[in-house]
PDB file of C-alpha atoms and ligand atoms in Angstrom:
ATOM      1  CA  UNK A   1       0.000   0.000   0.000  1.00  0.00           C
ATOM      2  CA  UNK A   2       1.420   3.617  -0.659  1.00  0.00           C
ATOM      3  CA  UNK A   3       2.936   5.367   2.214  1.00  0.00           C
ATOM      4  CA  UNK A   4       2.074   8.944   3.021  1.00  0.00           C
ATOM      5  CA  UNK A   5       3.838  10.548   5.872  1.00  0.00           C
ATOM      6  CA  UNK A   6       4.328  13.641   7.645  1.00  0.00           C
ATOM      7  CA  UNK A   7       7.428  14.884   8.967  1.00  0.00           C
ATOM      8  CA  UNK A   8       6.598  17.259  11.583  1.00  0.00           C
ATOM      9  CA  UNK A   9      10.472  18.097  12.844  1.00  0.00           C
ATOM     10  CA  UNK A  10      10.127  20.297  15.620  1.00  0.00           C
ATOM     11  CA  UNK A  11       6.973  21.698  15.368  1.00  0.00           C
ATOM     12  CA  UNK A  12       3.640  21.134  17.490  1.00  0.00           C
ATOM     13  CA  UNK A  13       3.500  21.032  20.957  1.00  0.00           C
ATOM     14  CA  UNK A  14       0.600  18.720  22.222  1.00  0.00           C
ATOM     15  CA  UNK A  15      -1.959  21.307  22.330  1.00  0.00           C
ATOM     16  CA  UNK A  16      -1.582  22.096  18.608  1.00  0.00           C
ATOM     17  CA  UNK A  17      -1.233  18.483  17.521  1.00  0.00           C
ATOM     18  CA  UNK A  18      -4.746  17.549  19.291  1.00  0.00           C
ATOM     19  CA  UNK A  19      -6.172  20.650  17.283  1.00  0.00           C
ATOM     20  CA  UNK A  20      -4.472  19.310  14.347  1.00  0.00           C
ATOM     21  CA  UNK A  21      -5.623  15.737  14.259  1.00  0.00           C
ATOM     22  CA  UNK A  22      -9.307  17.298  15.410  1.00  0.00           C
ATOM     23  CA  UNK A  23      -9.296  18.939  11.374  1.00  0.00           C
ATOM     24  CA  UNK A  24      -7.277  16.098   9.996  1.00  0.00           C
ATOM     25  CA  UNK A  25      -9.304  13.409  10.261  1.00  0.00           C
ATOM     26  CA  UNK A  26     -12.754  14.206   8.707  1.00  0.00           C
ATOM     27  CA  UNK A  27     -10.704  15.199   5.883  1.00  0.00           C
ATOM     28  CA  UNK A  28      -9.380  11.650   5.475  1.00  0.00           C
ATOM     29  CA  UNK A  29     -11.973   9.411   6.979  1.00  0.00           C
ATOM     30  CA  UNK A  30     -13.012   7.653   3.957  1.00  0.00           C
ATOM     31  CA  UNK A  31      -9.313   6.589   2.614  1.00  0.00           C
ATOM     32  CA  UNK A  32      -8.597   3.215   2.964  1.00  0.00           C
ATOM     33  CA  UNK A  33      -6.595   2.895   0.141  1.00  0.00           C
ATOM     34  CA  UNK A  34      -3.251   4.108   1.097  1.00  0.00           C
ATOM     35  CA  UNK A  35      -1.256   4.647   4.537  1.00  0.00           C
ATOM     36  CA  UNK A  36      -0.817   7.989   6.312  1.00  0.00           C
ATOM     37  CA  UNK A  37       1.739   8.152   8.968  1.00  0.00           C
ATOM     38  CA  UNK A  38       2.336  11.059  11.126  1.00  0.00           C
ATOM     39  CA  UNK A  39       5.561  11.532  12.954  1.00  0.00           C
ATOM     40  CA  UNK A  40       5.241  14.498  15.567  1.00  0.00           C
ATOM     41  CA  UNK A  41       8.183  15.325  17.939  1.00  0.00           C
ATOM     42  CA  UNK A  42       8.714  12.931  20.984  1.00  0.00           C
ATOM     43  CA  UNK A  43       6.775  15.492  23.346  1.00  0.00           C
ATOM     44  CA  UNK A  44       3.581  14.950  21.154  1.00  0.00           C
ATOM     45  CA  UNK A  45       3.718  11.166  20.420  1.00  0.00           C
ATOM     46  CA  UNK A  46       1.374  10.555  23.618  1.00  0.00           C
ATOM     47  CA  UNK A  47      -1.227  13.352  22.402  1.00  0.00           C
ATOM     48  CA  UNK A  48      -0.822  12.113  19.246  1.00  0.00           C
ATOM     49  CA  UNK A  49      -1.252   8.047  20.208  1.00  0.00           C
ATOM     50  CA  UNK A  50      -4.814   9.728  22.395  1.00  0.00           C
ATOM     51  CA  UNK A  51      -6.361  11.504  19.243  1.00  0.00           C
ATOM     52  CA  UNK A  52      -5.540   8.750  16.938  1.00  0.00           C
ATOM     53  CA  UNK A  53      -7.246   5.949  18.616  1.00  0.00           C
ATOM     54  CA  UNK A  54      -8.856   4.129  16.771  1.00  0.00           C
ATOM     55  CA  UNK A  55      -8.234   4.923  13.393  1.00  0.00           C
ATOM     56  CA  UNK A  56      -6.325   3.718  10.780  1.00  0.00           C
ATOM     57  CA  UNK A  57      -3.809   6.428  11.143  1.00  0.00           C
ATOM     58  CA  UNK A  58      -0.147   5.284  12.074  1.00  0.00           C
ATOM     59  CA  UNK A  59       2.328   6.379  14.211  1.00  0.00           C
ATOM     60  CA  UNK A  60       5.657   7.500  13.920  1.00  0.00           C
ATOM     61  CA  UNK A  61       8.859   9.022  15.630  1.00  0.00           C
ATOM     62  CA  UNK A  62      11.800  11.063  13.283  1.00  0.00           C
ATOM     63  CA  UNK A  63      14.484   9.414  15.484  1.00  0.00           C
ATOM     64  CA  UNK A  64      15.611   6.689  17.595  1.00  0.00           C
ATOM     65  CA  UNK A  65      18.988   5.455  19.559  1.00  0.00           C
ATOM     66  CA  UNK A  66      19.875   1.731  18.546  1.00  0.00           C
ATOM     67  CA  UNK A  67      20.587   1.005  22.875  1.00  0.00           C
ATOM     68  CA  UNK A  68      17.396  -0.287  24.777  1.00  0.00           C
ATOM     69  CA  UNK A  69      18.302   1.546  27.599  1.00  0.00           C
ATOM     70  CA  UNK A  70      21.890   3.673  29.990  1.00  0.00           C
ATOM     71  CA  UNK A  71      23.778   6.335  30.026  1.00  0.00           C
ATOM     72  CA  UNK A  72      22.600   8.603  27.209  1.00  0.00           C
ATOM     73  CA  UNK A  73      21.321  11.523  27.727  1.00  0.00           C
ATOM     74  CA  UNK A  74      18.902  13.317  25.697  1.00  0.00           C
ATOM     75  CA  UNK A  75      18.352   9.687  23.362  1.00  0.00           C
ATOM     76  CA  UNK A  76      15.439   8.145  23.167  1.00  0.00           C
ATOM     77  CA  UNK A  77      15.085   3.756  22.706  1.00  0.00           C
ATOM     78  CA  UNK A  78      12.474   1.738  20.233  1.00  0.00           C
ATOM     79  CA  UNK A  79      10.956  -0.071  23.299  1.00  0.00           C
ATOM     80  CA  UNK A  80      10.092   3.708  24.618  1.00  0.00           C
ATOM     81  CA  UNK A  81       8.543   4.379  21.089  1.00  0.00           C
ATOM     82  CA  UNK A  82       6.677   0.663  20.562  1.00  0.00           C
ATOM     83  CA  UNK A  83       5.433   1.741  24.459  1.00  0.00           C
ATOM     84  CA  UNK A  84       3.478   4.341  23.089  1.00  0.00           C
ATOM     85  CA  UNK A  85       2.251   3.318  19.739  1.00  0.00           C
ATOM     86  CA  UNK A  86       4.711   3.682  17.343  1.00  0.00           C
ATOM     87  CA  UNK A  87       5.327   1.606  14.126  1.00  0.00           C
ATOM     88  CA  UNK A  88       7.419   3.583  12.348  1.00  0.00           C
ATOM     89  CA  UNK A  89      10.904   5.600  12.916  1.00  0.00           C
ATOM     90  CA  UNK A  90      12.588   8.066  10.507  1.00  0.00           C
ATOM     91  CA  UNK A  91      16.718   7.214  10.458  1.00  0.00           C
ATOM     92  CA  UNK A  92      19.341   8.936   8.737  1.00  0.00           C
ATOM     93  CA  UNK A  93      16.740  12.249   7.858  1.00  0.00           C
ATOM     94  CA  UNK A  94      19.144  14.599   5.952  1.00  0.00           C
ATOM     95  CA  UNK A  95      18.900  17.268   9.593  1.00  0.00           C
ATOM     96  CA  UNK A  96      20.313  14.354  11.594  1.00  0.00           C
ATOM     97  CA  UNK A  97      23.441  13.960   9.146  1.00  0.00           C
ATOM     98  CA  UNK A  98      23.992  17.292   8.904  1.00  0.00           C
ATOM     99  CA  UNK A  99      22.882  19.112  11.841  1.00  0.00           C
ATOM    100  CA  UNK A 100      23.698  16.381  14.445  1.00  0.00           C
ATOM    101  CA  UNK A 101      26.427  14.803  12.324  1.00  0.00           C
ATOM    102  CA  UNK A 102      24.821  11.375  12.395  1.00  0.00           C
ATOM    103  CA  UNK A 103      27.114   9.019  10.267  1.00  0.00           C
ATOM    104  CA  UNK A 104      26.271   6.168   7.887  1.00  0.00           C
ATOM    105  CA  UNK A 105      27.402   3.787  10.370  1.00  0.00           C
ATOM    106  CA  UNK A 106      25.434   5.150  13.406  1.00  0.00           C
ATOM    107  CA  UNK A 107      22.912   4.820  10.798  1.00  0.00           C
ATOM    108  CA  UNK A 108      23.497   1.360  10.292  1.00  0.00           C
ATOM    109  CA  UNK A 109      23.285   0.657  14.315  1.00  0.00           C
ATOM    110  CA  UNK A 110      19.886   2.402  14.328  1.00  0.00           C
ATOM    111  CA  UNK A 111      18.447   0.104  11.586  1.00  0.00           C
ATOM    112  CA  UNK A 112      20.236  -3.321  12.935  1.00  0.00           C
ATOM    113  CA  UNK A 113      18.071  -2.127  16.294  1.00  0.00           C
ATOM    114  CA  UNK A 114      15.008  -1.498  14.415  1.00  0.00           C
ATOM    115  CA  UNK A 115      15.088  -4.704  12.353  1.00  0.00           C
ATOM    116  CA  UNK A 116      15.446  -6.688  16.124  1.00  0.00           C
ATOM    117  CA  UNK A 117      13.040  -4.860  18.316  1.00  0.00           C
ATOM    118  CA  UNK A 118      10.642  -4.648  15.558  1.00  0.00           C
ATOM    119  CA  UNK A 119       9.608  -1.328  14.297  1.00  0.00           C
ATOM    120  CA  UNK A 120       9.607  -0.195  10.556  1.00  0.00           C
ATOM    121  CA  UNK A 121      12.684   2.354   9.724  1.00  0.00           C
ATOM    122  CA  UNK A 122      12.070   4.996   7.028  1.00  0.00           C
ATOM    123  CA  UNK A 123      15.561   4.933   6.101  1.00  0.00           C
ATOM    124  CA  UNK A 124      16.375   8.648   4.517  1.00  0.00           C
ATOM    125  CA  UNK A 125      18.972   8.853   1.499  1.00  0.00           C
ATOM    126  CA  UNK A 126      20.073  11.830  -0.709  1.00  0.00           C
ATOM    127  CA  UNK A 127      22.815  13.944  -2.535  1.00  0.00           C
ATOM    128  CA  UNK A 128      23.791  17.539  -1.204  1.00  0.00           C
ATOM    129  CA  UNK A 129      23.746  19.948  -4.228  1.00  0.00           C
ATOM    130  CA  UNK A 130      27.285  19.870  -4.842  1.00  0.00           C
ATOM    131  CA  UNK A 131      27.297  16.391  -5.401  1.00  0.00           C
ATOM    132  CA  UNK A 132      24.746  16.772  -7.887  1.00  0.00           C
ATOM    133  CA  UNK A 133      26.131  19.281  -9.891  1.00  0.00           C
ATOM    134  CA  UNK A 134      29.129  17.306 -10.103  1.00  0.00           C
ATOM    135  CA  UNK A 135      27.013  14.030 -11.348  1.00  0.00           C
ATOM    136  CA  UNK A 136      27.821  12.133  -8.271  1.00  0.00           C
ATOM    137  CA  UNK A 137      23.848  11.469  -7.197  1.00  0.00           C
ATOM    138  CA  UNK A 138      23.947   7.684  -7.903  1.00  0.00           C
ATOM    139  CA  UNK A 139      27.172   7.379  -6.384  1.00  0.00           C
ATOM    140  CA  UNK A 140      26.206   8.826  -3.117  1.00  0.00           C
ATOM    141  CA  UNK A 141      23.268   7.259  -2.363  1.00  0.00           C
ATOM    142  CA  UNK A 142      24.864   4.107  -3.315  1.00  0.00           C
ATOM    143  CA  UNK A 143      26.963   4.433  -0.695  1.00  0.00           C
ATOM    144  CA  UNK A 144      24.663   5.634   1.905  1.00  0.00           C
ATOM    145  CA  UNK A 145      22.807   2.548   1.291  1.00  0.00           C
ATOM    146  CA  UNK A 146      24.989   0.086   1.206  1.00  0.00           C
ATOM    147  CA  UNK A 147      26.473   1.042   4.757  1.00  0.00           C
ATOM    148  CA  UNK A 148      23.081   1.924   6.045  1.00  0.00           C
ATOM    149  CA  UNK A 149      21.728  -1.897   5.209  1.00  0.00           C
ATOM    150  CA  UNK A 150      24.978  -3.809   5.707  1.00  0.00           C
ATOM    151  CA  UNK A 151      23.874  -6.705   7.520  1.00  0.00           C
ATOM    152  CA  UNK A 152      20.551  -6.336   6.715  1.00  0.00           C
ATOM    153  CA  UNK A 153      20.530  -7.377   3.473  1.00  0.00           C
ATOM    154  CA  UNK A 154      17.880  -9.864   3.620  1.00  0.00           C
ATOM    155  CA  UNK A 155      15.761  -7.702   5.612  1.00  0.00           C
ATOM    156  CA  UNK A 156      15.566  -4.798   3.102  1.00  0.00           C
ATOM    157  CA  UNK A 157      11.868  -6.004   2.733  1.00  0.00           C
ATOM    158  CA  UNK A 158      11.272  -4.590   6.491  1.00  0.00           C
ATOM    159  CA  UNK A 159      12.763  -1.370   5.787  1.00  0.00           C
ATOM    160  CA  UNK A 160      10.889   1.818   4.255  1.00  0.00           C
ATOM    161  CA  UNK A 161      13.538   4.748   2.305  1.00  0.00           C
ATOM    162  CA  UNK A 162      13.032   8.026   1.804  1.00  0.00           C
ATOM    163  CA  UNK A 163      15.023   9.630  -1.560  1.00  0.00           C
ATOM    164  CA  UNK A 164      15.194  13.215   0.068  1.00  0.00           C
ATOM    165  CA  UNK A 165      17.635  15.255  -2.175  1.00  0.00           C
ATOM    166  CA  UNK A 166      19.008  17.603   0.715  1.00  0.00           C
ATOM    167  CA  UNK A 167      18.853  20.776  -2.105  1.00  0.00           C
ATOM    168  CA  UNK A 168      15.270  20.047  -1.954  1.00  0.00           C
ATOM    169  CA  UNK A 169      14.813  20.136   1.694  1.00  0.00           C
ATOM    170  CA  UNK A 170      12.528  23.346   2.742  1.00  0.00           C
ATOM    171  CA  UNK A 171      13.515  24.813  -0.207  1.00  0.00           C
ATOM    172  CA  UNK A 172      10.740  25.161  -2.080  1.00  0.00           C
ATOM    173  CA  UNK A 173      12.651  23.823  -4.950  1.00  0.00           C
ATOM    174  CA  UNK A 174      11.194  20.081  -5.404  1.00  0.00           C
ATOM    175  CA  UNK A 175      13.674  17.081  -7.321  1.00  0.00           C
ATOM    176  CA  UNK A 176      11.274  17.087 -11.154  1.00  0.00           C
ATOM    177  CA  UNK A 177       9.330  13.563 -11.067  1.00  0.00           C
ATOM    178  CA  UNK A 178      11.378  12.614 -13.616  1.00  0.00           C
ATOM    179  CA  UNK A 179      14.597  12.870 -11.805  1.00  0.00           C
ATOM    180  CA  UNK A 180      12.850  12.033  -8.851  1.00  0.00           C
ATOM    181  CA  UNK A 181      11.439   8.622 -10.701  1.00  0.00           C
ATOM    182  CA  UNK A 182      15.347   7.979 -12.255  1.00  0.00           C
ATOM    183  CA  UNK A 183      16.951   7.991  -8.538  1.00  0.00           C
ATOM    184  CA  UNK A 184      13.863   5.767  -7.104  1.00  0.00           C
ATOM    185  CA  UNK A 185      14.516   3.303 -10.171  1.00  0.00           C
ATOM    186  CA  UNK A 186      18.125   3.093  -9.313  1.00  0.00           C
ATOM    187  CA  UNK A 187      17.114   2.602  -5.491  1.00  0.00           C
ATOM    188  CA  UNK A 188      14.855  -0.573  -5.880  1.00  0.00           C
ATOM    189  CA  UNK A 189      17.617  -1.754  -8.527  1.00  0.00           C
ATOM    190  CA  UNK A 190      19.911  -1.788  -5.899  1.00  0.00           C
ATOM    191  CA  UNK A 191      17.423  -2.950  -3.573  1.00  0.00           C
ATOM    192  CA  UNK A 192      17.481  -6.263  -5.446  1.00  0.00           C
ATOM    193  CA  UNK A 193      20.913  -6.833  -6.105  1.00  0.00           C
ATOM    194  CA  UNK A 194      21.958  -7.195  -2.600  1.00  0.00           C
ATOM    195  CA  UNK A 195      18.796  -9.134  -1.110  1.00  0.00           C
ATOM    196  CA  UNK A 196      18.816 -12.637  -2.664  1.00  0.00           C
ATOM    197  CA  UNK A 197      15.305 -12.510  -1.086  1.00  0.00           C
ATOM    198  CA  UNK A 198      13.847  -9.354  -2.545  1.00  0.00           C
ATOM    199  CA  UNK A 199       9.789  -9.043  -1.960  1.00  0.00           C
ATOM    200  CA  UNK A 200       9.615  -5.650  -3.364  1.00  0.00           C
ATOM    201  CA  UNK A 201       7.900  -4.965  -0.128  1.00  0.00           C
ATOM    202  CA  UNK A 202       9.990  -1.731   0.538  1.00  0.00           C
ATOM    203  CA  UNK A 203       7.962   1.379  -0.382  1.00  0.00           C
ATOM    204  CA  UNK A 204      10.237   4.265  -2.029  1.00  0.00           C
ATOM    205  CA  UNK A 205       9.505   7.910  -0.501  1.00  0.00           C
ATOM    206  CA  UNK A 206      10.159  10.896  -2.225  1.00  0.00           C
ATOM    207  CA  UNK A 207      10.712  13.600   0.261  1.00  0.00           C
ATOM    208  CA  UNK A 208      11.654  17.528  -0.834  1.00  0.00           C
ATOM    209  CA  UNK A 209       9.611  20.327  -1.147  1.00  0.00           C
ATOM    210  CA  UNK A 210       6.298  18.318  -1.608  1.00  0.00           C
ATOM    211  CA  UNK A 211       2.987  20.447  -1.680  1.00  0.00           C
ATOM    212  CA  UNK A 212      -0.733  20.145  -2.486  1.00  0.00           C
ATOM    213  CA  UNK A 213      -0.330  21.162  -6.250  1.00  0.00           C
ATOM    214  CA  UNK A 214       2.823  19.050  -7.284  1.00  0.00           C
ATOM    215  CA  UNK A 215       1.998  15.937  -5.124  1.00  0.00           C
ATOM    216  CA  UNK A 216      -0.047  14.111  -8.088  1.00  0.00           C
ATOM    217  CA  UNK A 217       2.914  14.109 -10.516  1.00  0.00           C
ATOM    218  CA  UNK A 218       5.145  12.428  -8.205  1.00  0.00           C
ATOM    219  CA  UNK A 219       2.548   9.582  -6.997  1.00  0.00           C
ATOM    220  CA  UNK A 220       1.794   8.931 -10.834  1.00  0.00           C
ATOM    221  CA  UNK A 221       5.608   7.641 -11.446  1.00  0.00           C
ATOM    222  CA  UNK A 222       6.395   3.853 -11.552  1.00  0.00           C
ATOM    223  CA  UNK A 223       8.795   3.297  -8.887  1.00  0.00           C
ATOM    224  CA  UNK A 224       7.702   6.855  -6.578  1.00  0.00           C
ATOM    225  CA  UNK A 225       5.597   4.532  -3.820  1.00  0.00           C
ATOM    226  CA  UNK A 226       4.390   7.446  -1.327  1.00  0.00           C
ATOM    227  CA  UNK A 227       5.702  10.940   0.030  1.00  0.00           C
ATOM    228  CA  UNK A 228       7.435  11.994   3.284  1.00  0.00           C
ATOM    229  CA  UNK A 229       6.265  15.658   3.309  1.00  0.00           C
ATOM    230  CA  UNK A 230       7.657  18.312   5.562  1.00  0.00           C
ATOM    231  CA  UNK A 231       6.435  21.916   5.618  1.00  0.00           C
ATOM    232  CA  UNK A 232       3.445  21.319   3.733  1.00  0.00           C
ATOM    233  CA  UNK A 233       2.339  18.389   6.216  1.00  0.00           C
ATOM    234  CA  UNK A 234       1.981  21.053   9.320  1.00  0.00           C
ATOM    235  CA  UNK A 235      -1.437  22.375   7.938  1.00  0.00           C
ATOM    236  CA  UNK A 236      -4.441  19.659   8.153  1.00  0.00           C
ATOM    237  CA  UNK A 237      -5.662  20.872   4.913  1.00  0.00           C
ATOM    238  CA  UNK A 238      -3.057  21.157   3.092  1.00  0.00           C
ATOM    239  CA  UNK A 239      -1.599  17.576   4.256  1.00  0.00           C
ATOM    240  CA  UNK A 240      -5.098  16.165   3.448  1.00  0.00           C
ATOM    241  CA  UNK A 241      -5.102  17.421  -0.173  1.00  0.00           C
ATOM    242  CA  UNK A 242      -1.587  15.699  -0.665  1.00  0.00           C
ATOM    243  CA  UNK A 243      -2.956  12.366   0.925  1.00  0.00           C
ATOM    244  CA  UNK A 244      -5.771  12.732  -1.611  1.00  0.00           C
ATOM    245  CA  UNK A 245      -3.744  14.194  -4.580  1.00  0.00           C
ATOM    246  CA  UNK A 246      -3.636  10.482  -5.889  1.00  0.00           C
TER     247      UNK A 246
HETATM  248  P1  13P B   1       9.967  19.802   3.165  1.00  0.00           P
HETATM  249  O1  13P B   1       8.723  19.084   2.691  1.00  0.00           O
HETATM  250  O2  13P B   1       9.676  20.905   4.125  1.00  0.00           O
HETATM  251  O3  13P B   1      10.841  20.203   2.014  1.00  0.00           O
HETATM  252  O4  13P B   1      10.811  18.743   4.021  1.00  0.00           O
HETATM  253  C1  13P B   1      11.033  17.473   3.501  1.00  0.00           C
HETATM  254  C2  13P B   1      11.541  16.593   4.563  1.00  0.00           C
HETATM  255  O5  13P B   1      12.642  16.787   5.063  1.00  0.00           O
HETATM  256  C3  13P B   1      10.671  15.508   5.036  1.00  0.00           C
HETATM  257  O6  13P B   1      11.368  14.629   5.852  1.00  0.00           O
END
């Protein structure tokens, strides 16, 4: 089924997300269809859990740490996210890499520890605009993939990914569907050259400057299999017409 999910970042306390998910859902009630995930900041997931009783809704957080449980402060574990409802964490989101200086390899922790405790990763790929312009797009997320999923191979079918070109993050300047559709292509080709058990169960994101009126032409390519939408997923409305844009 095609994935549609929200990417709050750090926006909504739990006041605002209950008055969110009070517009949101008459405006989606009668999709069964496709999935919609929303992933709220860790402060919200409980309000969010509360409002979305019920429904077919899912959950989701926009980070994890790959340790049950210790010394880390500030980190939060998949059994504290599965405690409340969630089926879904965002890893490797271009802001964690950059901002936070996640690695690929930390990267790779974080998915082993989702694969074993059991909650779906939206792994997050994509080139920085210099790497672009020099024609290294392929290359790049080759390689973030490949260390992301080492010794997961056969698991790939458990695993979500998000192609988020980081030039297209909150930019307002979206990847074309074409390029979009060439990169996605390239992802599931690679997908099924390393797992000798391939399902084609992993849905492909695109994630970058997605909005109400350009939603449509990325859900009608071949290998696009849902969204991850940022800014334009904070408004109910506006989220809603990009659920429904397909
Ligand atoms: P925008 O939709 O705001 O460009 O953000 C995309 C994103 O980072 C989703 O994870």
């Amino acid at each position: 089924m095609r994935l549609i999910a929200a990417n709050w970042k750090m926006n909504k306390t739990p006041g605002e997300t209950k008055d969110y998910i009070k517009k949101f859902l008459p405006l989606v009630s009668d999709l069964r269809d496709r999935e919609i995930l929303i992933c709220p900041p860790f402060t919200s997931i409980p309000a969010s859990a509360e409002f979305l009783k019920g429904t077919s809704i899912k959950l989701g957080a926009q980070n994890c740490y790959f340790e049950d449980s210790g010394a880390y402060t500030g980190e939060i574990s998949i059994p504290m996210l599965l405690e409340l409802g969630c089926e879904y964490v965002i890893v490797g989101h271009s802001e964690r890499r950059h901002i936070f200086g996640e690695d690929d390899e930390l990267i790779n922790k974080k998915l082993i520890a989702c694969i074993e405790k059991g909650i779906r990763p939206i792994l997050c790929v994509g080139e920085r605009l210099e790497d672009r312009e020099a024609g290294m797009t392929e290359k790049v997320v080759e390689t973030q993939l490949r260390i992301a999923l080492s010794r997961l191979e056969n698991h790939t079918d458990s695993i979500d990914i998000a192609y988020e070109p980081v030039w297209a993050i909150g930019t307002g300047v979206p990847a074309t569907p074409e390029d979009a559709q060439k990169v996605h292509r390239f992802i599931r080709e690679m997908l099924k050259s390393i797992n000798s058990n391939f399902e084609n169960k992993t849905r492909i994101l695109y994630g970058g400057s997605v909005k109400p009126d350009n939603a449509g032409e990325f859900m009608k390519k071949e290998d696009i299999d849902g969204l991850l939408v940022g800014g334009a997923s904070l408004d109910p409305e506006s989220f809603a017409r990009i659920v429904k844009s397909f």
